[in-house]
Short mmCIF file of C-alpha atoms in Angstrom, two decimals:
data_model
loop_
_atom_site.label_atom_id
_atom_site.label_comp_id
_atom_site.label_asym_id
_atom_site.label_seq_id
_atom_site.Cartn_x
_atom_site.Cartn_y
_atom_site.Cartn_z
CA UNK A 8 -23.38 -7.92 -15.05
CA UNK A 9 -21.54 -10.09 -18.03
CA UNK A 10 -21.07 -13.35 -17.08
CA UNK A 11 -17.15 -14.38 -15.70
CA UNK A 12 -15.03 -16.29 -17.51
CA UNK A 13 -12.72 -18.89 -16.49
CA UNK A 14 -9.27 -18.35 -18.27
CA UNK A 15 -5.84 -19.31 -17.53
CA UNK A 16 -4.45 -16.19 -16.82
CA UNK A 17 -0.38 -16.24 -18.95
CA UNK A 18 -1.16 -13.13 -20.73
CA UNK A 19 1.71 -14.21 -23.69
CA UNK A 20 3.46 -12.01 -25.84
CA UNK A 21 1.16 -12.38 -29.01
CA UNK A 22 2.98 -13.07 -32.44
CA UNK A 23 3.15 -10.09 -34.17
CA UNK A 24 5.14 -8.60 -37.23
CA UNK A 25 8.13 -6.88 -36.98
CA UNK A 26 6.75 -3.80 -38.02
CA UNK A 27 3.98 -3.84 -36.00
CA UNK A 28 5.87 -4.61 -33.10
CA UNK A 29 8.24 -2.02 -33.39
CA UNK A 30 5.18 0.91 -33.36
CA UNK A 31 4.31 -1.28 -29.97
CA UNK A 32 7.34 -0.92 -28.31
CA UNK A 33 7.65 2.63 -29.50
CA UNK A 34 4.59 3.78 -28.30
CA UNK A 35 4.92 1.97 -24.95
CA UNK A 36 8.10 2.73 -23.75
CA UNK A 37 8.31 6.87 -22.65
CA UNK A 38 5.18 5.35 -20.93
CA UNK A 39 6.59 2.78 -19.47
CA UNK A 40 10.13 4.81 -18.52
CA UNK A 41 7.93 7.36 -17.18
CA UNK A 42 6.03 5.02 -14.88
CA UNK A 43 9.31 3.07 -13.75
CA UNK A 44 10.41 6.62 -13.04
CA UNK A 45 6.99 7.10 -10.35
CA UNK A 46 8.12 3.37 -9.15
CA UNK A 47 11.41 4.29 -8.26
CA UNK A 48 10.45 7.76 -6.67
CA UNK A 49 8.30 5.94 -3.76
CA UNK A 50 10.62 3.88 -3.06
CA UNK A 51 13.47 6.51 -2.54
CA UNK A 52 11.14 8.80 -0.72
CA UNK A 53 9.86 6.14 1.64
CA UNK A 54 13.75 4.43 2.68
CA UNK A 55 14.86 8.27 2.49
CA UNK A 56 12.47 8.79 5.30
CA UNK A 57 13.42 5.57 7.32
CA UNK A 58 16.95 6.82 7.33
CA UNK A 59 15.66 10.05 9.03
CA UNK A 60 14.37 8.01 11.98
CA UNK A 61 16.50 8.12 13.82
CA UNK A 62 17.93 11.67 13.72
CA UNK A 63 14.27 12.84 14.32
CA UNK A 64 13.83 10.40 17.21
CA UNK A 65 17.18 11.90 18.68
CA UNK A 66 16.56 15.40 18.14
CA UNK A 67 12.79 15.84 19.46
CA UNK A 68 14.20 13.67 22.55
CA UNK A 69 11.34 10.88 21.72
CA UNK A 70 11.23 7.77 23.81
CA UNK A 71 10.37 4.95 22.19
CA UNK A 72 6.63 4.83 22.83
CA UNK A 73 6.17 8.13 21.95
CA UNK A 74 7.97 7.52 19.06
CA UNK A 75 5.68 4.42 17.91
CA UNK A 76 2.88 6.21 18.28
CA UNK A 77 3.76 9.09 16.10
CA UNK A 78 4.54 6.88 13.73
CA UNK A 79 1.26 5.56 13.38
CA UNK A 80 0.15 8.92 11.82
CA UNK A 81 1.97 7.58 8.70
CA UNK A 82 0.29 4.38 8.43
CA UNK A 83 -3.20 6.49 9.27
CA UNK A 84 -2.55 8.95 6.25
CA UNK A 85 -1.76 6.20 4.00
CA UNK A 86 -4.86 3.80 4.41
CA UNK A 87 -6.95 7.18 3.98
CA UNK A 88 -5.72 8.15 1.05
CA UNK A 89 -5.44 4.96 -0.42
CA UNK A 90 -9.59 4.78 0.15
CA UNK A 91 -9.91 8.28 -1.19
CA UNK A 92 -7.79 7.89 -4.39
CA UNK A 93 -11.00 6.03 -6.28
CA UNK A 94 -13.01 9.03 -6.60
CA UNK A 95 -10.39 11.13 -6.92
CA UNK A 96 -8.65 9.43 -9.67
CA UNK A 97 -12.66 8.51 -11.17
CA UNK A 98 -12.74 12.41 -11.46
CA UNK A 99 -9.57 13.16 -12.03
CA UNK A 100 -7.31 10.18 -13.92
CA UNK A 101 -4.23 8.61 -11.97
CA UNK A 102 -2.00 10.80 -14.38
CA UNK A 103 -3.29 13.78 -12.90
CA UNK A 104 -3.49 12.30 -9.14
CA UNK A 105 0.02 11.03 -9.62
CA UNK A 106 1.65 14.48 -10.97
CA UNK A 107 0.05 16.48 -7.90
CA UNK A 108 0.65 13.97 -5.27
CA UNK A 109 4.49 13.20 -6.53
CA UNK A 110 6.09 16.98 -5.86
CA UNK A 111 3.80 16.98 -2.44
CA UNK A 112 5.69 14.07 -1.40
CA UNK A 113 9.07 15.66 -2.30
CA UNK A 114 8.46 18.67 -0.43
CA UNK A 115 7.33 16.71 2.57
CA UNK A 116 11.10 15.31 3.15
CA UNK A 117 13.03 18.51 3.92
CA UNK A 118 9.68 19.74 6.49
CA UNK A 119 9.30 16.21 7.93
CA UNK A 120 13.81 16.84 8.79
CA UNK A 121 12.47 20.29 10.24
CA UNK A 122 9.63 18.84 12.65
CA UNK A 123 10.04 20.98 15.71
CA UNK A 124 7.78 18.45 17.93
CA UNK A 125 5.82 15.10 17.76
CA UNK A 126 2.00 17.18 17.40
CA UNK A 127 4.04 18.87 13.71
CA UNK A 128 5.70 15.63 13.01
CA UNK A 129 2.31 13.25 13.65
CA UNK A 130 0.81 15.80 11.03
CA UNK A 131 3.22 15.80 8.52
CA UNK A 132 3.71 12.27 8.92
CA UNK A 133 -0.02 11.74 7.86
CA UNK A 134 0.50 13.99 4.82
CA UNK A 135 3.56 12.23 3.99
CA UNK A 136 1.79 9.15 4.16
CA UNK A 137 -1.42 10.65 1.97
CA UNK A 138 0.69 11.63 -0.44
CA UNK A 139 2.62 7.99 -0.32
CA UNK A 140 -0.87 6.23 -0.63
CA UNK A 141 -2.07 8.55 -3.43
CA UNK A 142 0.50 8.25 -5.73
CA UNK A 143 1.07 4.39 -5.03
CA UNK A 144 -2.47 4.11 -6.20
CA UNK A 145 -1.69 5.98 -9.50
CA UNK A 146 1.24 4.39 -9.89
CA UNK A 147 -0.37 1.38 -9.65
CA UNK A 148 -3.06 2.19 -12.25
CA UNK A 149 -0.71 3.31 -14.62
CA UNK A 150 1.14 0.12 -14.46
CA UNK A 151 -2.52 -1.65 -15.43
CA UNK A 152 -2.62 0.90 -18.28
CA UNK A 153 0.86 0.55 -19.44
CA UNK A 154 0.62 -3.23 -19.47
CA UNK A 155 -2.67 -3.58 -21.62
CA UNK A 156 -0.84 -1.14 -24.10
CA UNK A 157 2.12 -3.38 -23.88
CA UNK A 158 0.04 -6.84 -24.21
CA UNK A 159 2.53 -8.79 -21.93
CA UNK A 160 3.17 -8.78 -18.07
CA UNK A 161 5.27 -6.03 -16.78
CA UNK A 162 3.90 -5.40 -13.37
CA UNK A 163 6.97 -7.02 -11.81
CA UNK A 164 9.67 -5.02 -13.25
CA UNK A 165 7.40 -1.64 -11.70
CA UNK A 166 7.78 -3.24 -8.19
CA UNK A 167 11.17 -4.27 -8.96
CA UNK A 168 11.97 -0.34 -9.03
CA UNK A 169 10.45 0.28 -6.53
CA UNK A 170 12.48 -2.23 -4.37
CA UNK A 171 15.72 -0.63 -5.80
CA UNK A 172 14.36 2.84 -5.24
CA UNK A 173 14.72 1.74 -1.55
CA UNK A 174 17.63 0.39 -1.63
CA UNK A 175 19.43 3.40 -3.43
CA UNK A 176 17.40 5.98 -0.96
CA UNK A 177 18.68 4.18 2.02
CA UNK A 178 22.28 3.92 0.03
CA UNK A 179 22.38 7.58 -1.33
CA UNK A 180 21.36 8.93 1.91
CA UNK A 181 24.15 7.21 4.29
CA UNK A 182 26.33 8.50 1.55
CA UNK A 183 25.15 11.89 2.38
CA UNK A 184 25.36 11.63 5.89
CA UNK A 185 29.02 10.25 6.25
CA UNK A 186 29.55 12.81 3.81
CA UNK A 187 29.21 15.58 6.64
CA UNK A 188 25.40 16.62 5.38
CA UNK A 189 22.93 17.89 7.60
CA UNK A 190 20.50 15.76 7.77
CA UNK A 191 17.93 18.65 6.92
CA UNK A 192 20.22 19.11 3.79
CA UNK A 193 20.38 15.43 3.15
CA UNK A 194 16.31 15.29 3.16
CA UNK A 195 16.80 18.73 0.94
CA UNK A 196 19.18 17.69 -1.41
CA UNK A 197 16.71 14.07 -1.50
CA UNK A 198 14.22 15.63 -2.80
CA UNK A 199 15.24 17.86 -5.35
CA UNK A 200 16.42 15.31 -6.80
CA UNK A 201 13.27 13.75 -7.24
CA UNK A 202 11.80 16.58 -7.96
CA UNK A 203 13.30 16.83 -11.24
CA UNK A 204 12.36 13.00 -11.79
CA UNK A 205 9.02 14.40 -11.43
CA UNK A 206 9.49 17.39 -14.44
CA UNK A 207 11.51 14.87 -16.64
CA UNK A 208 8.91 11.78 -16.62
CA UNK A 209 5.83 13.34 -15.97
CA UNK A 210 4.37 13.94 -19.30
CA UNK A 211 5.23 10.19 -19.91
CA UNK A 212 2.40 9.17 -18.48
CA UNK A 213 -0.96 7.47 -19.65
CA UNK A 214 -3.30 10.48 -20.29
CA UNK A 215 -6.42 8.05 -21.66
CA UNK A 216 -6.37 4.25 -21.60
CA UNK A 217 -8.06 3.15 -24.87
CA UNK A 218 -9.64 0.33 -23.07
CA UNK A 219 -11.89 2.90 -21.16
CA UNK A 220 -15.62 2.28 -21.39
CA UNK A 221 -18.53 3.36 -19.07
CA UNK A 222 -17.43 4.79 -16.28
CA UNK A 223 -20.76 4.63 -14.51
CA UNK A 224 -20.02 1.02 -13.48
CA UNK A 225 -17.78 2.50 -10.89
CA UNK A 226 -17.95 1.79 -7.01
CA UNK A 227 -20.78 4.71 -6.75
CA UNK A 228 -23.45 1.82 -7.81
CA UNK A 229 -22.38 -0.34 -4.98
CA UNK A 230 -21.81 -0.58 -1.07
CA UNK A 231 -19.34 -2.58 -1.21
CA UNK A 232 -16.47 -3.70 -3.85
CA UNK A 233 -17.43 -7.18 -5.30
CA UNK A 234 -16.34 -10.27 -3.72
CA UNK A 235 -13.40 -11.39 -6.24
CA UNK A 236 -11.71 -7.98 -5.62
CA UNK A 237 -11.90 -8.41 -1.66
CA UNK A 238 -10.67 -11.47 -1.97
CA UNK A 239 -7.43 -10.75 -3.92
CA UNK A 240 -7.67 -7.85 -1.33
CA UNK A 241 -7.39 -9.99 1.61
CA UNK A 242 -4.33 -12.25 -0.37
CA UNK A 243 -2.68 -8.26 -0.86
CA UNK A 244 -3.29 -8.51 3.37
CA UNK A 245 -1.62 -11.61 3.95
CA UNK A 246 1.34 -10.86 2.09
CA UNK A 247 1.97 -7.90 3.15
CA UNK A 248 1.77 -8.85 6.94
CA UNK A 249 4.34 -11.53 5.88
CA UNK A 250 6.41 -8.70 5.26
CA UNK A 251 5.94 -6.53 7.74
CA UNK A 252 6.47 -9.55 9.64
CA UNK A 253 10.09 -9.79 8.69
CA UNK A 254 10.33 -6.08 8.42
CA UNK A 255 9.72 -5.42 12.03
CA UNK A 256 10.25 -8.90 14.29
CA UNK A 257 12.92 -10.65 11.98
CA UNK A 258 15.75 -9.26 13.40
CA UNK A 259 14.17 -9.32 17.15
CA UNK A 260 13.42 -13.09 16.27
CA UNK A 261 16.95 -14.00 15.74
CA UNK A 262 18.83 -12.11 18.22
CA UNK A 263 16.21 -12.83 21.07
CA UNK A 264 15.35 -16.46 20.25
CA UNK A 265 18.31 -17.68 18.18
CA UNK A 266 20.73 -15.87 19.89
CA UNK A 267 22.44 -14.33 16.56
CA UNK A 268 24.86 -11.37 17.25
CA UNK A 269 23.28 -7.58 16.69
CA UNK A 270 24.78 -7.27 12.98
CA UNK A 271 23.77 -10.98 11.52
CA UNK A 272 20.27 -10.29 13.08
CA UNK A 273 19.95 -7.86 10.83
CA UNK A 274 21.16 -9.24 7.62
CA UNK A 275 18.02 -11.43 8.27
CA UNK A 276 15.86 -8.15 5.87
CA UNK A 277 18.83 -7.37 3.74
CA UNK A 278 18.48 -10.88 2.60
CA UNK A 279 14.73 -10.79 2.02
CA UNK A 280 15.03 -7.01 0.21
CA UNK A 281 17.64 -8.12 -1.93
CA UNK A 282 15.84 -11.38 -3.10
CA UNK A 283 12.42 -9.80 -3.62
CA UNK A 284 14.32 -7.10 -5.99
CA UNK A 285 16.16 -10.10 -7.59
CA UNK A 286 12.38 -11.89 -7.93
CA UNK A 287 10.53 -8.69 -9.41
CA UNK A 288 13.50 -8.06 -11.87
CA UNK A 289 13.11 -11.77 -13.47
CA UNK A 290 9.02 -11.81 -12.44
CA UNK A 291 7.37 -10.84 -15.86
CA UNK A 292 9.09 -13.52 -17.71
CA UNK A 293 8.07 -15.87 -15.04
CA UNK A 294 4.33 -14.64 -15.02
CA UNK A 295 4.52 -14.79 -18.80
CA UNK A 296 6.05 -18.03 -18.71
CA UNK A 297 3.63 -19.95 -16.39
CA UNK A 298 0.70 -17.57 -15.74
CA UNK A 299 -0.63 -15.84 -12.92
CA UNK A 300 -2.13 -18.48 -10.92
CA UNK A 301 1.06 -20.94 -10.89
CA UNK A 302 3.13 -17.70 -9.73
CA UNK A 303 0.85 -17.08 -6.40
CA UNK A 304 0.16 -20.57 -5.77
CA UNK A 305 3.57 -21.57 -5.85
CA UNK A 306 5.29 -17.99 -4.72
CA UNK A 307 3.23 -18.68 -1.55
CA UNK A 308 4.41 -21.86 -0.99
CA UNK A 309 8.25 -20.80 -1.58
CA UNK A 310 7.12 -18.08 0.89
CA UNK A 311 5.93 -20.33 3.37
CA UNK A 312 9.24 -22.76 3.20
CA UNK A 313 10.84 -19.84 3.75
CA UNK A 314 9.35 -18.75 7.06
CA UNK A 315 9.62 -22.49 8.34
CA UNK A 316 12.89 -22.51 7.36
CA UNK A 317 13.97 -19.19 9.37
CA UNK A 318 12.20 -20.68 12.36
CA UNK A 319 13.52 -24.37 12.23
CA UNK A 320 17.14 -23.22 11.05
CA UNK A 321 19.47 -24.81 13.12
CA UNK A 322 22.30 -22.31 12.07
CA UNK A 323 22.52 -18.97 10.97
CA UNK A 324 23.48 -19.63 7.04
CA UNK A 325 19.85 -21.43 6.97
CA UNK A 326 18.01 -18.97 9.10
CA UNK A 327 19.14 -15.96 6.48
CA UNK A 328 18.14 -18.64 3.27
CA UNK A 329 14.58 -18.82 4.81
CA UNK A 330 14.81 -15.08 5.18
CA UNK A 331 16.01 -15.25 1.16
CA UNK A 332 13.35 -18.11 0.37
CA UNK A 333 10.12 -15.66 1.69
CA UNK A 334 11.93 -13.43 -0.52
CA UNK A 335 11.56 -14.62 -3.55
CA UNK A 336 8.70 -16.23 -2.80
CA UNK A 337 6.41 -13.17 -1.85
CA UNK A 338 8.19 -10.69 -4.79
CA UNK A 339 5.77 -11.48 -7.46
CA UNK A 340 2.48 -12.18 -5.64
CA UNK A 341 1.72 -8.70 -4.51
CA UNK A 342 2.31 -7.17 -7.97
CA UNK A 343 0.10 -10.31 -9.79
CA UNK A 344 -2.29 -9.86 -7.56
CA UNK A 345 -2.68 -5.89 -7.86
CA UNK A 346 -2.54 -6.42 -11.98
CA UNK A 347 -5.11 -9.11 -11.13
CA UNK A 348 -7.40 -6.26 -9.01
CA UNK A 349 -7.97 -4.57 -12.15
CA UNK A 350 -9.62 -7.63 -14.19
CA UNK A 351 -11.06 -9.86 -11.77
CA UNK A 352 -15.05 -8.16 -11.66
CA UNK A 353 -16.37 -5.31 -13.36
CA UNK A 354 -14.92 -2.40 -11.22
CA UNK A 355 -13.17 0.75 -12.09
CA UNK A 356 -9.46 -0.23 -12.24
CA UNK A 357 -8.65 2.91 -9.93
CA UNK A 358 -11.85 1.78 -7.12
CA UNK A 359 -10.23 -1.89 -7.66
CA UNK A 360 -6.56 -0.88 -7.03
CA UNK A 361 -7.53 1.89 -4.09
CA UNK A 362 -9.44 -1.56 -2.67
CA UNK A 363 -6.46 -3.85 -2.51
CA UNK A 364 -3.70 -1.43 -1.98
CA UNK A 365 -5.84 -0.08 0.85
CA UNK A 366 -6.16 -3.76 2.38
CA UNK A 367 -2.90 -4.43 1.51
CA UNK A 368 -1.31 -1.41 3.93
CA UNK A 369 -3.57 -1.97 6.96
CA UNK A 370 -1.57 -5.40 6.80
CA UNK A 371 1.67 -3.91 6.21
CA UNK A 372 0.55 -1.48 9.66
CA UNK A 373 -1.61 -3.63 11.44
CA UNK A 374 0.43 -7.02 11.09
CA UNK A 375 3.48 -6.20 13.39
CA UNK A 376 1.28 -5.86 15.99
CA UNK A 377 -0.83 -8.60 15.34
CA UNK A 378 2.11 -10.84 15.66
CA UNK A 379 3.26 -9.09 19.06
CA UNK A 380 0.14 -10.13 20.36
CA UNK A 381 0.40 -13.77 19.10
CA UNK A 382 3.65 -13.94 20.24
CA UNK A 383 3.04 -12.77 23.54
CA UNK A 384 0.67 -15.93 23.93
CA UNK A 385 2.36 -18.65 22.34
CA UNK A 386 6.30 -17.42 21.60
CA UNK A 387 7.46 -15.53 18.50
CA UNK A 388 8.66 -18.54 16.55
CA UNK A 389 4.96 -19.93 16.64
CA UNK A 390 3.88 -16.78 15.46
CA UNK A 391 5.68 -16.27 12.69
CA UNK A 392 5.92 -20.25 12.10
CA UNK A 393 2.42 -19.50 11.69
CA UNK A 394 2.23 -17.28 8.81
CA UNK A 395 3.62 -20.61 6.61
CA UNK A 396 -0.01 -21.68 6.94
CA UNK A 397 -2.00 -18.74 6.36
CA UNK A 398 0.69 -18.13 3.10
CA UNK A 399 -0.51 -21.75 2.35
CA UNK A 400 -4.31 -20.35 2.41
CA UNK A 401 -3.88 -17.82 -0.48
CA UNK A 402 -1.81 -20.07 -2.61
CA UNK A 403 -5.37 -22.67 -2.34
CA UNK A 404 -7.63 -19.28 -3.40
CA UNK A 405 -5.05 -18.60 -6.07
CA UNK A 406 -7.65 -19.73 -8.77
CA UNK A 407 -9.53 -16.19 -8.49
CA UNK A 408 -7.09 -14.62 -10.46
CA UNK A 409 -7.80 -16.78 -13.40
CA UNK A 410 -11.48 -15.27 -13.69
CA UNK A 411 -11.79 -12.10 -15.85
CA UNK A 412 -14.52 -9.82 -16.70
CA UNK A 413 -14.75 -9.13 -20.64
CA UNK A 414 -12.78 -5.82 -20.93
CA UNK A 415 -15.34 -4.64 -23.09
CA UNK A 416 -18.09 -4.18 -20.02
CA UNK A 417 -14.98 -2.97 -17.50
CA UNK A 418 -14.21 0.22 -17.01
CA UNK A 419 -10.75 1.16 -16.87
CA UNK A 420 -9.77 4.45 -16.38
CA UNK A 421 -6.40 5.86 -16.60
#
């Protein structure tokens, strides 16, 4: 293996003539549109789906168990795929991976609306959340392409559509709804939509990264991924259980503990949502501006004020900031660190993406409950009071970012 270099990872825009920079730009950008476009799709699909909740929970007569449980088939399908995308996409290339698995997850809107029990809707909920994994993987390894074409960060602003592809899913689907749509015509109308995202952007995409070398030092040589990419994995863990964390016990935190009323309980996520988007609009500048490590060591320490400060507020104006502050805090991390995956050891970039994003989800899953258990123990503001500390722990491993492999012995396939 080529020996690991120690760099400081700012990836700057290099000086280049205006000529020169023009054929950049104008080579990069239907890939980059095209890859925003994927971005924003997963997000819409994935809020379009939360907003069905409830309908489906009402109309199959679920109780709330039940209902949890079947939910867990999403979660299930996700992790699997996300473990199965490296050979597929080794075979394959994300393009291909990512223009099959997009339409699949269109059409699995309007059937997941037309579940006619929990057995059909625990199935298509695991295909839904395949299809969610797989093309977050691709997605993700375009991104990696895209920004090596580009020279400069740009992983942010990907994540940043994806952030307002939820928002405008959950948006253009109330819209629907107080319009007097079915819901099985809201998931309908959804998705064709998106379908035609699909035809418009697809042939956007990366077909060949030129950085691609030897593909035979792919995962197939090893048992396990190397130890820099599980560790950046297990950072992609922590910061995703941080936000499942406010995701699922935020607003049960203030309303139960702090005694906030039912509707400033839950302005506790709107706050975080709309300050991660805010964070991942403005994050490549700031990555490009300070460098990879400075924006995990000190996005996790943000992050952390910010869950003290939801737990310590004395009020509810500071319990929402701290809300804000984990936020803004935790919106550039996960998309340094999965640009990070890609360069960190000598690793296919899809087996080194599929590793972290797969890590990354059992966290997203598996957190909630880890904190129920926690809090059953010790209280729910220790638990989540906790998570300032272990946010603490990946901002002190930061430094792992700032080792690359030579690209010249990593294989990077597109």
């Amino acid at each position: 293996m080529a020996e690991r270099m120690e760099t400081t990872v700012r990836t700057p825009r290099l000086a280049r003539a205006p000529r020169v920079e023009r054929r950049v730009h104008d080579a990069v950008a239907p890939a980059r549109r095209a890859t925003g476009a994927f971005f924003a799709l997963l997000g819409v699909s994935v809020s379009t789906w939360a907003a069905l909740v409830p309908f489906t929970k009402a109309r199959l007569g679920l109780d709330e168990g039940t209902l949890g449980t079947v939910l867990l088939a999403f979660g299930g399908g996700t992790i699997v795929a996300t473990l199965l995308a490296a050979p597929l996409m080794a075979r394959h290339g994300s393009r291909r991976a990512l223009i099959v698995a997009a339409p699949l997850l269109c059409l699995s809107l309007p059937l997941l609306a037309h579940a006619v029990s929990s057995p059909a809707l625990a199935a298509l909920l695991f295909a839904f959340g395949a299809f969610v994994g797989l093309a977050g993987v691709a997605a993700n390894a375009q991104a990696i392409a895209v920004q090596a074409m580009a020279g400069r960060p740009i992983m942010s602003s990907f994540h940043a559509l994806f952030s307002l592809g939820g928002l405008t899913g959950a948006g253009v689907s109330s819209l629907l709804f107080r319009a007097g749509l079915p819901v099985e015509t809201t998931a309908a109308v959804i998705a064709a939509g998106l379908m035609l995202l699909v035809a418009a952007m697809g042939r956007g995409l990366v077909a060949h990264d030129p950085l691609t070398s030897d593909r035979s030092a792919g995962p197939a040589r090893r048992a396990l991924p190397p130890t820099p990419v599980l560790v950046v994995g297990a950072m992609t863990f922590a910061l995703y259980l941080c936000e499942g964390a406010v995701l699922d016990w935020g607003a049960v935190f203030f309303h139960e503990a702090r005694a906030y009323d039912v509707a400033t309980a839950a302005l506790g996520y709107a706050a975080f949502s709309i300050a991660m988007a805010f964070g991942r609009l403005v994050g490549d500048r700031v990555v490009a501006r300070v460098g990879a490590v400075a924006v995990i060591r000190w996005g996790a320490a943000v992050a952390a004020l910010g869950f003290l400060t939801m737990v310590l507020a004395p009020n509810e104006a500071l319990g929402l900031l701290g809300c804000a502050l984990i936020g803004i805090g935790a919106s550039n991390v996960v998309p340094t660190l999965i640009s990070a995956s890609a360069r960190v050891s000598d690793l296919p970039t899809g087996a080194a993406v599929s590793t972290v994003v797969a890590m990354g989800t059992t966290g997203l899953i598996a957190g909630p409950a880890l904190i129920g258990f926690v809090a059953q123990h010790t209280g729910l503001a220790i638990a989540l009071g906790g998570l300032a500390a272990m946010l603490l722990a990946v901002g002190s491993v930061a430094g792992i970012v700032g080792r690359s492999v030579p690209r010249h012995v990593r294989a990077v396939e597109a």
